[in-house]
Tab-separated table of C-alpha atoms in Angstrom:
chain	number	residue	atom	x	y	z
X	1	MET	CA	0.268	30.404	-29.836
X	2	SER	CA	3.827	29.296	-31.478
X	3	SER	CA	7.067	30.194	-30.601
X	4	THR	CA	8.942	28.405	-33.268
X	5	ASN	CA	11.522	30.949	-34.431
X	6	SER	CA	12.204	32.510	-37.811
X	7	SER	CA	15.647	30.091	-38.437
X	8	GLY	CA	13.177	26.963	-38.238
X	9	GLU	CA	14.553	25.675	-34.823
X	10	PRO	CA	12.030	23.954	-32.223
X	11	ALA	CA	10.354	26.510	-29.893
X	12	ALA	CA	11.977	26.227	-26.240
X	13	VAL	CA	8.309	25.092	-24.752
X	14	ARG	CA	6.438	22.654	-26.832
X	15	VAL	CA	3.369	20.579	-26.054
X	16	VAL	CA	2.757	17.075	-27.526
X	17	GLY	CA	-1.117	17.129	-27.366
X	18	GLY	CA	-4.503	16.943	-28.936
X	19	TRP	CA	-7.167	19.698	-28.995
X	20	ALA	CA	-9.678	17.189	-27.330
X	21	SER	CA	-7.627	16.039	-24.295
X	22	PRO	CA	-8.643	17.621	-20.913
X	23	PHE	CA	-5.378	16.537	-19.743
X	24	VAL	CA	-3.530	18.846	-22.756
X	25	ASN	CA	-5.965	21.686	-21.698
X	26	ARG	CA	-4.595	21.472	-18.278
X	27	VAL	CA	-1.165	22.378	-19.703
X	28	VAL	CA	-2.371	24.775	-22.488
X	29	VAL	CA	-4.204	26.853	-19.489
X	30	ALA	CA	-1.477	26.851	-17.214
X	31	LEU	CA	1.206	28.179	-19.752
X	32	LYS	CA	-1.378	30.811	-20.883
X	33	LEU	CA	-2.042	31.659	-17.266
X	34	LYS	CA	1.893	32.380	-17.207
X	35	GLY	CA	2.057	34.036	-20.630
X	36	VAL	CA	4.653	31.495	-21.572
X	37	GLU	CA	5.057	31.111	-25.381
X	38	HIS	CA	4.643	27.671	-26.898
X	39	GLU	CA	4.130	25.588	-29.903
X	40	MET	CA	1.366	23.063	-29.851
X	41	LEU	CA	2.434	19.654	-31.732
X	42	GLN	CA	-0.905	18.071	-32.359
X	43	GLU	CA	-1.214	14.191	-32.245
X	44	THR	CA	-3.327	12.240	-34.614
X	45	VAL	CA	-6.009	10.158	-32.964
X	46	GLY	CA	-5.260	6.178	-33.331
X	47	LYS	CA	-1.756	7.119	-34.251
X	48	LYS	CA	1.374	7.866	-31.855
X	49	SER	CA	4.078	10.006	-33.571
X	50	GLU	CA	7.879	8.965	-33.040
X	51	LEU	CA	8.360	12.137	-30.822
X	52	LEU	CA	5.501	10.837	-28.441
X	53	LEU	CA	6.882	7.504	-28.258
X	54	ARG	CA	10.135	8.522	-27.612
X	55	SER	CA	9.459	11.452	-25.033
X	56	ASN	CA	6.999	9.569	-23.142
X	57	PRO	CA	8.280	6.010	-23.504
X	58	VAL	CA	6.583	4.566	-20.634
X	59	HIS	CA	2.915	5.561	-20.893
X	60	LYS	CA	2.771	6.611	-24.487
X	61	LYS	CA	0.119	9.253	-23.686
X	62	ILE	CA	-0.405	12.951	-24.408
X	63	PRO	CA	0.457	15.607	-22.831
X	64	VAL	CA	4.244	16.004	-22.943
X	65	LEU	CA	5.763	19.191	-22.156
X	66	LEU	CA	9.067	19.606	-24.149
X	67	HIS	CA	11.237	22.216	-22.403
X	68	HIS	CA	14.615	23.061	-23.719
X	69	GLY	CA	14.952	19.144	-25.049
X	70	LYS	CA	13.580	17.725	-21.513
X	71	SER	CA	10.318	16.114	-21.390
X	72	ILE	CA	8.046	16.049	-18.765
X	73	ALA	CA	4.916	13.615	-18.619
X	74	GLU	CA	1.284	13.492	-16.793
X	75	SER	CA	-0.732	16.836	-16.673
X	76	LEU	CA	-0.733	17.520	-13.173
X	77	ILE	CA	3.057	16.775	-12.742
X	78	ILE	CA	3.566	19.527	-15.872
X	79	VAL	CA	1.429	21.922	-14.103
X	80	GLU	CA	3.228	21.716	-10.968
X	81	TYR	CA	6.600	21.950	-13.223
X	82	ILE	CA	5.249	25.110	-15.042
X	83	ASP	CA	4.369	26.829	-11.610
X	84	GLU	CA	8.064	26.079	-10.351
X	85	VAL	CA	9.997	27.383	-13.515
X	86	TRP	CA	7.821	30.325	-14.075
X	87	PRO	CA	7.178	31.491	-10.594
X	88	ALA	CA	4.627	33.966	-9.581
X	89	SER	CA	5.666	37.472	-11.246
X	90	ASP	CA	3.499	40.585	-11.944
X	91	GLY	CA	2.081	39.262	-15.212
X	92	ALA	CA	1.916	35.763	-13.920
X	93	PRO	CA	-0.127	34.629	-10.796
X	94	ALA	CA	1.109	31.511	-8.544
X	95	ILE	CA	-0.618	28.244	-9.367
X	96	LEU	CA	-0.193	26.442	-6.308
X	97	PRO	CA	-1.178	28.461	-3.015
X	98	ARG	CA	1.943	29.138	-0.777
X	99	ASP	CA	0.501	27.594	2.535
X	100	PRO	CA	1.713	23.898	2.825
X	101	TYR	CA	-1.989	22.936	4.231
X	102	CYS	CA	-3.729	24.762	1.274
X	103	ARG	CA	-1.470	22.946	-1.359
X	104	ALA	CA	-2.321	19.570	0.296
X	105	VAL	CA	-5.835	20.199	0.148
X	106	GLU	CA	-5.762	21.400	-3.658
X	107	ARG	CA	-3.750	18.167	-4.489
X	108	PHE	CA	-5.996	16.153	-2.579
X	109	TRP	CA	-8.923	17.049	-4.708
X	110	ALA	CA	-7.109	16.959	-7.652
X	111	GLN	CA	-6.047	13.656	-7.085
X	112	TYR	CA	-9.904	12.714	-6.524
X	113	ILE	CA	-10.772	14.282	-9.965
X	114	ASP	CA	-8.308	12.116	-11.640
X	115	ASP	CA	-9.684	9.053	-9.899
X	116	LYS	CA	-13.393	9.917	-10.850
X	117	PHE	CA	-13.505	11.929	-13.963
X	118	PRO	CA	-11.668	10.438	-16.666
X	119	ARG	CA	-13.061	6.811	-16.236
X	120	GLY	CA	-16.514	8.515	-15.893
X	121	THR	CA	-16.518	10.553	-19.073
X	122	ARG	CA	-15.080	7.621	-20.869
X	123	VAL	CA	-17.928	5.195	-19.634
X	124	LEU	CA	-20.612	7.845	-20.783
X	125	ARG	CA	-18.714	8.301	-24.097
X	126	GLY	CA	-18.931	4.672	-24.501
X	127	THR	CA	-15.020	3.999	-24.936
X	128	VAL	CA	-15.324	1.973	-21.682
X	129	ALA	CA	-17.525	-0.426	-20.546
X	130	GLY	CA	-19.465	0.321	-17.203
X	131	ASP	CA	-22.129	1.167	-15.684
X	132	LYS	CA	-23.490	4.376	-17.099
X	133	ASP	CA	-26.187	5.024	-14.169
X	134	GLY	CA	-23.542	4.172	-11.478
X	135	VAL	CA	-21.082	6.471	-13.150
X	136	VAL	CA	-23.584	9.478	-13.267
X	137	VAL	CA	-24.330	8.794	-9.609
X	138	GLU	CA	-20.568	8.845	-8.857
X	139	MET	CA	-19.534	11.727	-10.748
X	140	SER	CA	-22.592	13.691	-9.275
X	141	THR	CA	-21.339	12.995	-5.966
X	142	ALA	CA	-17.914	13.916	-6.772
X	143	LEU	CA	-19.221	17.337	-8.018
X	144	LYS	CA	-21.110	17.735	-4.755
X	145	HIS	CA	-18.049	17.033	-2.923
X	146	LEU	CA	-16.391	19.528	-5.087
X	147	GLU	CA	-19.077	22.048	-4.488
X	148	GLU	CA	-18.364	21.596	-0.758
X	149	ALA	CA	-14.435	22.094	-1.422
X	150	PHE	CA	-15.042	25.232	-3.510
X	151	VAL	CA	-16.815	26.948	-0.674
X	152	LYS	CA	-13.806	26.244	1.788
X	153	CYS	CA	-11.198	26.764	-0.778
X	154	SER	CA	-12.431	30.252	-2.331
X	155	GLN	CA	-13.386	31.663	0.907
X	156	GLY	CA	-15.870	33.916	-1.014
X	157	LYS	CA	-13.573	34.794	-3.807
X	158	GLN	CA	-13.735	33.863	-7.380
X	159	TYR	CA	-12.012	30.835	-7.925
X	160	PHE	CA	-10.745	27.543	-5.833
X	161	GLY	CA	-7.391	29.624	-6.074
X	162	GLY	CA	-8.858	32.696	-4.464
X	163	ASP	CA	-8.567	36.015	-6.690
X	164	ASN	CA	-7.242	33.956	-9.754
X	165	ILE	CA	-7.298	30.640	-11.457
X	166	GLY	CA	-4.900	27.922	-9.545
X	167	TYR	CA	-4.188	24.343	-9.478
X	168	LEU	CA	-7.498	23.123	-8.554
X	169	ASP	CA	-9.390	25.500	-10.938
X	170	ILE	CA	-7.326	23.952	-13.899
X	171	ALA	CA	-7.515	20.364	-12.572
X	172	LEU	CA	-11.146	20.447	-12.435
X	173	GLY	CA	-11.941	23.105	-15.184
X	174	SER	CA	-10.162	21.056	-17.881
X	175	PHE	CA	-12.785	18.542	-17.664
X	176	LEU	CA	-15.853	21.289	-17.882
X	177	GLY	CA	-15.625	20.562	-21.821
X	178	TRP	CA	-15.946	17.095	-21.461
X	179	ILE	CA	-18.677	17.332	-18.574
X	180	LYS	CA	-21.012	19.405	-20.875
X	181	ALA	CA	-20.274	17.013	-23.971
X	182	VAL	CA	-21.479	14.054	-22.002
X	183	GLU	CA	-24.340	15.443	-20.727
X	184	LYS	CA	-25.262	16.021	-24.365
X	185	PHE	CA	-24.079	12.811	-25.450
X	186	ALA	CA	-25.580	10.640	-22.517
X	187	GLY	CA	-28.680	12.867	-21.949
X	188	VAL	CA	-27.799	13.609	-18.151
X	189	GLU	CA	-27.258	16.466	-15.804
X	190	LEU	CA	-24.156	16.496	-14.113
X	191	LEU	CA	-23.258	20.172	-13.410
X	192	ASP	CA	-26.847	21.123	-11.912
X	193	GLU	CA	-27.276	24.684	-11.020
X	194	ALA	CA	-29.793	23.609	-8.443
X	195	LYS	CA	-27.390	21.005	-6.460
X	196	VAL	CA	-24.064	22.798	-7.096
X	197	PRO	CA	-24.871	26.403	-7.501
X	198	ASN	CA	-21.329	27.641	-6.551
X	199	LEU	CA	-19.699	25.279	-8.864
X	200	ALA	CA	-22.086	26.128	-11.941
X	201	ALA	CA	-21.351	29.864	-11.350
X	202	TRP	CA	-17.459	29.026	-10.912
X	203	ALA	CA	-17.655	27.105	-14.305
X	204	ASP	CA	-18.806	29.834	-16.192
X	205	ARG	CA	-16.191	32.044	-14.858
X	206	PHE	CA	-13.674	29.733	-15.542
X	207	CYS	CA	-14.674	29.227	-19.186
X	208	ALA	CA	-14.919	33.074	-19.554
X	209	HIS	CA	-11.372	33.677	-18.089
X	210	PRO	CA	-8.784	35.188	-20.601
X	211	ALA	CA	-6.438	32.156	-20.182
X	212	VAL	CA	-9.315	29.547	-20.966
X	213	VAL	CA	-11.521	31.194	-23.162
X	214	ASP	CA	-9.649	30.280	-26.380
X	215	ALA	CA	-8.512	27.041	-24.946
X	216	MET	CA	-11.511	25.333	-23.802
X	217	PRO	CA	-12.987	22.739	-26.591
X	218	ASP	CA	-16.395	23.453	-27.599
X	219	ALA	CA	-18.898	20.788	-26.340
X	220	ASP	CA	-20.539	20.362	-29.387
X	221	LYS	CA	-17.208	19.662	-31.276
X	222	LEU	CA	-16.401	17.205	-28.344
X	223	VAL	CA	-19.538	15.268	-29.194
X	224	GLU	CA	-18.750	15.290	-32.797
X	225	PHE	CA	-15.066	14.069	-31.602
X	226	ALA	CA	-16.666	11.353	-29.362
X	227	VAL	CA	-18.638	10.016	-32.290
X	228	LYS	CA	-15.811	9.674	-34.871
X	229	HIS	CA	-13.519	8.487	-32.048
X	230	ALA	CA	-15.999	5.558	-31.214
X	231	ALA	CA	-16.156	4.834	-34.995
X	232	LEU	CA	-12.408	4.811	-35.487
X	233	MET	CA	-11.930	2.502	-32.360
X	234	LYS	CA	-14.651	-0.068	-33.869
X	235	ALA	CA	-12.902	-0.029	-37.209
X	236	LEU	CA	-9.426	-0.669	-35.467
X	237	ASP	CA	-10.965	-3.702	-33.703
X	238	ALA	CA	-12.930	-4.950	-36.489
X	239	PRO	CA	-11.262	-8.382	-37.798
X	240	LYS	CA	-9.045	-7.523	-40.778
O	1	MET	CA	7.583	7.479	18.775
O	2	SER	CA	5.169	9.595	20.508
O	3	SER	CA	4.786	13.072	21.646
O	4	THR	CA	1.831	12.947	23.702
O	5	ASN	CA	2.707	15.609	26.519
O	6	SER	CA	2.540	15.012	30.113
O	7	SER	CA	-0.923	16.756	30.667
O	8	GLY	CA	-2.740	14.193	28.456
O	9	GLU	CA	-3.179	16.602	25.391
O	10	PRO	CA	-3.015	14.977	21.813
O	11	ALA	CA	0.380	15.535	20.216
O	12	ALA	CA	0.892	18.278	17.665
O	13	VAL	CA	1.462	15.686	14.900
O	14	ARG	CA	-0.457	12.484	14.850
O	15	VAL	CA	-0.715	9.567	12.235
O	16	VAL	CA	-3.904	7.444	11.933
O	17	GLY	CA	-2.283	4.398	10.507
O	18	GLY	CA	-1.651	0.821	10.642
O	19	TRP	CA	1.602	-0.756	11.023
O	20	ALA	CA	1.292	-2.993	7.850
O	21	SER	CA	0.415	-0.344	5.346
O	22	PRO	CA	3.021	0.606	3.013
O	23	PHE	CA	1.242	4.209	2.511
O	24	VAL	CA	1.320	4.754	6.113
O	25	ASN	CA	5.091	3.556	6.169
O	26	ARG	CA	5.883	6.428	3.805
O	27	VAL	CA	4.562	9.109	6.428
O	28	VAL	CA	6.626	7.594	9.224
O	29	VAL	CA	9.741	7.382	7.450
O	30	ALA	CA	9.134	11.090	6.254
O	31	LEU	CA	8.596	12.072	9.791
O	32	LYS	CA	11.576	10.271	10.887
O	33	LEU	CA	13.643	11.530	8.325
O	34	LYS	CA	12.789	15.322	9.517
O	35	GLY	CA	13.053	14.195	12.872
O	36	VAL	CA	9.364	15.193	13.943
O	37	GLU	CA	7.853	13.633	16.977
O	38	HIS	CA	4.623	12.396	16.607
O	39	GLU	CA	2.043	10.111	18.018
O	40	MET	CA	0.900	7.039	16.167
O	41	LEU	CA	-2.658	5.832	16.224
O	42	GLN	CA	-2.843	2.140	15.275
O	43	GLU	CA	-6.284	1.553	13.386
O	44	THR	CA	-7.855	-1.858	13.711
O	45	VAL	CA	-8.061	-3.876	10.952
O	46	GLY	CA	-11.752	-4.358	9.400
O	47	LYS	CA	-12.882	-1.459	11.715
O	48	LYS	CA	-12.566	2.332	11.205
O	49	SER	CA	-12.426	4.593	14.080
O	50	GLU	CA	-14.485	7.528	14.645
O	51	LEU	CA	-11.302	9.641	14.208
O	52	LEU	CA	-10.329	8.249	10.843
O	53	LEU	CA	-13.775	8.510	9.379
O	54	ARG	CA	-14.246	12.169	10.644
O	55	SER	CA	-10.680	13.113	9.399
O	56	ASN	CA	-10.869	11.258	5.999
O	57	PRO	CA	-14.570	11.276	5.000
O	58	VAL	CA	-14.039	11.158	1.347
O	59	HIS	CA	-11.945	8.167	1.007
O	60	LYS	CA	-12.010	6.565	5.033
O	61	LYS	CA	-8.642	5.126	4.390
O	62	ILE	CA	-5.039	5.625	6.252
O	63	PRO	CA	-2.996	7.144	6.588
O	64	VAL	CA	-4.059	10.462	7.848
O	65	LEU	CA	-1.850	12.978	9.257
O	66	LEU	CA	-3.261	15.285	12.245
O	67	HIS	CA	-1.282	18.218	12.631
O	68	HIS	CA	-2.481	21.008	14.788
O	69	GLY	CA	-5.954	19.711	14.248
O	70	LYS	CA	-5.772	19.712	10.481
O	71	SER	CA	-6.040	16.835	8.812
O	72	ILE	CA	-4.038	15.829	5.659
O	73	ALA	CA	-4.918	12.456	3.546
O	74	GLU	CA	-3.141	10.457	0.778
O	75	SER	CA	0.477	9.595	1.490
O	76	LEU	CA	2.234	11.147	-1.221
O	77	ILE	CA	0.506	14.544	-0.516
O	78	ILE	CA	1.268	13.976	3.211
O	79	VAL	CA	5.040	13.495	2.325
O	80	GLU	CA	5.054	16.703	0.218
O	81	TYR	CA	3.230	18.385	3.392
O	82	ILE	CA	5.954	17.219	5.626
O	83	ASP	CA	8.771	18.335	3.334
O	84	GLU	CA	7.189	22.001	3.063
O	85	VAL	CA	6.329	22.415	6.682
O	86	TRP	CA	9.660	21.124	8.307
O	87	PRO	CA	11.985	22.217	5.307
O	88	ALA	CA	15.880	21.459	5.086
O	89	SER	CA	17.831	22.070	8.001
O	90	ASP	CA	20.862	20.923	9.563
O	91	GLY	CA	19.249	17.724	11.312
O	92	ALA	CA	16.647	17.526	8.130
O	93	PRO	CA	17.247	16.793	4.612
O	94	ALA	CA	15.180	17.988	1.947
O	95	ILE	CA	12.737	15.191	0.556
O	96	LEU	CA	11.896	16.728	-3.035
O	97	PRO	CA	15.073	17.759	-4.694
O	98	ARG	CA	15.012	21.691	-5.479
O	99	ASP	CA	15.233	21.256	-9.433
O	100	PRO	CA	12.070	21.692	-10.890
O	101	TYR	CA	12.675	18.840	-13.900
O	102	CYS	CA	14.113	16.513	-11.163
O	103	ARG	CA	10.840	17.149	-8.907
O	104	ALA	CA	8.921	16.455	-11.875
O	105	VAL	CA	10.733	13.117	-12.599
O	106	GLU	CA	10.333	11.990	-8.778
O	107	ARG	CA	6.860	12.664	-9.046
O	108	PHE	CA	6.250	11.027	-12.461
O	109	TRP	CA	7.866	7.388	-10.893
O	110	ALA	CA	5.913	7.903	-7.675
O	111	GLN	CA	2.981	8.047	-9.382
O	112	TYR	CA	3.833	5.100	-11.620
O	113	ILE	CA	4.729	3.108	-8.542
O	114	ASP	CA	1.059	3.873	-7.056
O	115	ASP	CA	-0.432	2.920	-10.350
O	116	LYS	CA	1.381	-0.649	-10.484
O	117	PHE	CA	2.413	-1.685	-6.819
O	118	PRO	CA	-0.628	-1.497	-4.580
O	119	ARG	CA	-3.119	-3.536	-6.979
O	120	GLY	CA	-0.031	-5.857	-7.804
O	121	THR	CA	0.539	-6.746	-4.229
O	122	ARG	CA	-2.855	-7.184	-3.468
O	123	VAL	CA	-3.455	-9.548	-6.546
O	124	LEU	CA	-0.528	-11.663	-5.115
O	125	ARG	CA	-1.800	-11.771	-1.742
O	126	GLY	CA	-5.082	-12.923	-3.245
O	127	THR	CA	-7.314	-9.791	-1.506
O	128	VAL	CA	-8.056	-8.608	-5.055
O	129	ALA	CA	-8.889	-10.945	-8.119
O	130	GLY	CA	-6.567	-11.009	-10.817
O	131	ASP	CA	-4.299	-12.589	-13.239
O	132	LYS	CA	-1.088	-13.360	-10.953
O	133	ASP	CA	1.238	-14.299	-13.573
O	134	GLY	CA	0.458	-11.073	-15.505
O	135	VAL	CA	0.894	-9.016	-12.104
O	136	VAL	CA	4.285	-10.688	-11.928
O	137	VAL	CA	5.049	-9.690	-15.121
O	138	GLU	CA	3.892	-6.332	-14.809
O	139	MET	CA	5.669	-5.337	-11.561
O	140	SER	CA	8.765	-6.962	-12.784
O	141	THR	CA	8.842	-4.614	-15.703
O	142	ALA	CA	7.920	-1.866	-13.397
O	143	LEU	CA	11.179	-2.612	-11.292
O	144	LYS	CA	12.846	-2.924	-14.621
O	145	HIS	CA	11.975	1.044	-15.352
O	146	LEU	CA	12.694	1.767	-11.783
O	147	GLU	CA	16.179	0.144	-11.912
O	148	GLU	CA	16.823	2.570	-15.074
O	149	ALA	CA	15.417	5.495	-13.511
O	150	PHE	CA	17.426	4.731	-10.463
O	151	VAL	CA	20.625	5.062	-12.365
O	152	LYS	CA	19.745	8.541	-14.094
O	153	CYS	CA	18.064	10.087	-10.520
O	154	SER	CA	20.944	8.802	-8.355
O	155	GLN	CA	23.787	9.694	-10.730
O	156	GLY	CA	26.264	7.264	-8.891
O	157	LYS	CA	25.172	8.100	-5.429
O	158	GLN	CA	23.347	5.844	-2.862
O	159	TYR	CA	19.668	6.882	-3.139
O	160	PHE	CA	17.374	8.222	-5.963
O	161	GLY	CA	17.500	11.453	-3.782
O	162	GLY	CA	21.264	11.427	-3.923
O	163	ASP	CA	23.363	11.286	-0.699
O	164	ASN	CA	20.206	10.839	1.458
O	165	ILE	CA	16.516	9.234	1.008
O	166	GLY	CA	14.070	11.459	-1.015
O	167	TYR	CA	10.713	11.416	-2.103
O	168	LEU	CA	11.153	8.745	-4.715
O	169	ASP	CA	13.165	6.589	-2.174
O	170	ILE	CA	10.122	6.952	0.122
O	171	ALA	CA	7.625	6.017	-2.353
O	172	LEU	CA	9.253	2.841	-3.691
O	173	GLY	CA	10.944	1.722	-0.526
O	174	SER	CA	7.757	1.826	1.423
O	175	PHE	CA	6.589	-1.206	-0.727
O	176	LEU	CA	9.924	-3.168	-0.067
O	177	GLY	CA	8.172	-5.003	2.901
O	178	TRP	CA	5.124	-6.097	0.608
O	179	ILE	CA	7.609	-6.981	-2.220
O	180	LYS	CA	9.494	-9.218	-0.213
O	181	ALA	CA	6.088	-10.547	1.767
O	182	VAL	CA	4.593	-11.239	-1.671
O	183	GLU	CA	7.653	-13.130	-2.890
O	184	LYS	CA	7.490	-15.568	-0.091
O	185	PHE	CA	3.703	-15.739	-0.232
O	186	ALA	CA	3.387	-16.287	-3.842
O	187	GLY	CA	6.634	-17.881	-4.403
O	188	VAL	CA	7.971	-15.510	-7.069
O	189	GLU	CA	11.127	-13.471	-7.477
O	190	LEU	CA	10.512	-9.675	-8.189
O	191	LEU	CA	13.361	-8.007	-6.675
O	192	ASP	CA	15.971	-10.176	-8.671
O	193	GLU	CA	19.700	-8.992	-8.192
O	194	ALA	CA	20.651	-10.596	-11.457
O	195	LYS	CA	17.707	-8.516	-13.370
O	196	VAL	CA	17.613	-5.034	-11.224
O	197	PRO	CA	21.225	-5.239	-9.301
O	198	ASN	CA	21.274	-1.457	-8.626
O	199	LEU	CA	17.714	-1.697	-7.149
O	200	ALA	CA	18.502	-4.611	-5.174
O	201	ALA	CA	21.544	-2.870	-3.694
O	202	TRP	CA	19.549	0.252	-3.069
O	203	ALA	CA	16.826	-1.857	-1.488
O	204	ASP	CA	19.273	-3.022	1.183
O	205	ARG	CA	20.489	0.296	1.810
O	206	PHE	CA	17.077	1.666	2.339
O	207	CYS	CA	15.930	-0.739	4.761
O	208	ALA	CA	19.048	-0.016	6.927
O	209	HIS	CA	18.963	3.622	6.902
O	210	PRO	CA	18.443	4.806	10.300
O	211	ALA	CA	15.085	6.580	9.456
O	212	VAL	CA	13.817	3.501	8.125
O	213	VAL	CA	15.504	0.529	9.844
O	214	ASP	CA	12.753	0.356	13.170
O	215	ALA	CA	9.761	1.564	10.880
O	216	MET	CA	9.948	-1.302	7.964
O	217	PRO	CA	7.708	-3.976	8.784
O	218	ASP	CA	8.949	-7.607	8.643
O	219	ALA	CA	8.228	-9.779	5.514
O	220	ASP	CA	7.261	-12.713	7.748
O	221	LYS	CA	4.868	-10.538	9.733
O	222	LEU	CA	3.448	-9.184	6.673
O	223	VAL	CA	2.823	-12.913	5.465
O	224	GLU	CA	1.222	-13.503	8.696
O	225	PHE	CA	-0.818	-10.500	8.490
O	226	ALA	CA	-1.815	-11.108	4.992
O	227	VAL	CA	-3.348	-14.840	5.984
O	228	LYS	CA	-5.094	-13.381	9.000
O	229	HIS	CA	-6.363	-10.469	6.848
O	230	ALA	CA	-7.536	-13.047	4.167
O	231	ALA	CA	-9.327	-15.136	6.647
O	232	LEU	CA	-11.037	-11.857	8.249
O	233	MET	CA	-12.251	-10.892	4.795
O	234	LYS	CA	-13.777	-14.079	3.935
O	235	ALA	CA	-15.419	-14.251	7.453
O	236	LEU	CA	-17.049	-10.756	6.752
O	237	ASP	CA	-18.053	-11.873	3.329
O	238	ALA	CA	-19.862	-15.148	4.631
O	239	PRO	CA	-23.656	-15.036	4.568
O	240	LYS	CA	-24.695	-14.198	8.360
């Protein structure tokens, strides 16, 4: 999706990102959910563009949302920004719930996800050293907690957010590609239907949602990416 | 401040906390800023009350805000909850700015603070192993970044939040007690007036603010707490 206009000027909304990043995926899904036209600027793995270094000088990480020249970093903060700038309308659902307690609950679990899943998937991919068996236990426990959270938050509806995808759906859903990829990569089962039946059914619904279906990276491609990435990291680390 | 009523029923707003915790301090300052009467339930170091285990079963950590029986955990999430439940009025300022971009900027730096300061102060206290010199460099760099953020956010006014204390003031200000304590404890200088002049002046203003002055733990008492805490941890780790 690109909104670069015919005069060649940059689009009003641009995302500095990479197709394989679950954090970038959050931003893309939020923008698609709101129907916001945007331009995607793909970073090259192992390099950092001048634009990225300039727009996120502290962390130097994707994603960055560029909106009328202003830059916003950190995926969950960007998702909240998107929800505040493009509030609920006929075509676009609210991302955060309105009730302060429900907002706090969704923020709590989103923070929990960012505490467990990024490191866990990196350990299982082999890009971060760590106890793989321990990580599988930790991620399975996290999914069990999230299964219970789903039952409480969704109240019998389709998503954490109720009738439509919301903040917590995006926070967790963006990791589904990598969860499936590391299941293949490491030969483990995480999203086990027998253990987390509601979450497994939710995952299928989330991935088939119109805002997600074309945005979610394919697990096999992520496995391929993980193999290439590991080789690249090894080459960069090798003595010159 | 206690709002336990005369019938002995629990107060509508209770905080499960501990006087030495910067995270608890955030909640207390936010409640005082809003003029919300609350009851403080002090946890004992090294033990966890049944109430804490029940109200924050995932992390088992303070602070927890109990509001009409509902429990909210994680300090920054609680501060946002307080701002949403008790919105700006004559007596109570808004905590988050209204502008989505300014909100995103304050959230970004608050997350940055939680990435750098809790671990840094623990390493300097000796409760977490780590490279102390490296941590001093990291925390000094963080304060330098926050000095620049202060100039941008405050736009010549008294606080990050403008004319009154806001979200980022609370997020960083709550660490001032511990920053001063580890300066004494580890014999280092972090909040150096020559290097971060605006932040040093802001720190004095923050600590003297009516919502903070009685809530900020004294640095000498924190040093004493750190010594006792280290001894307790050692005793708990010792072979039985």
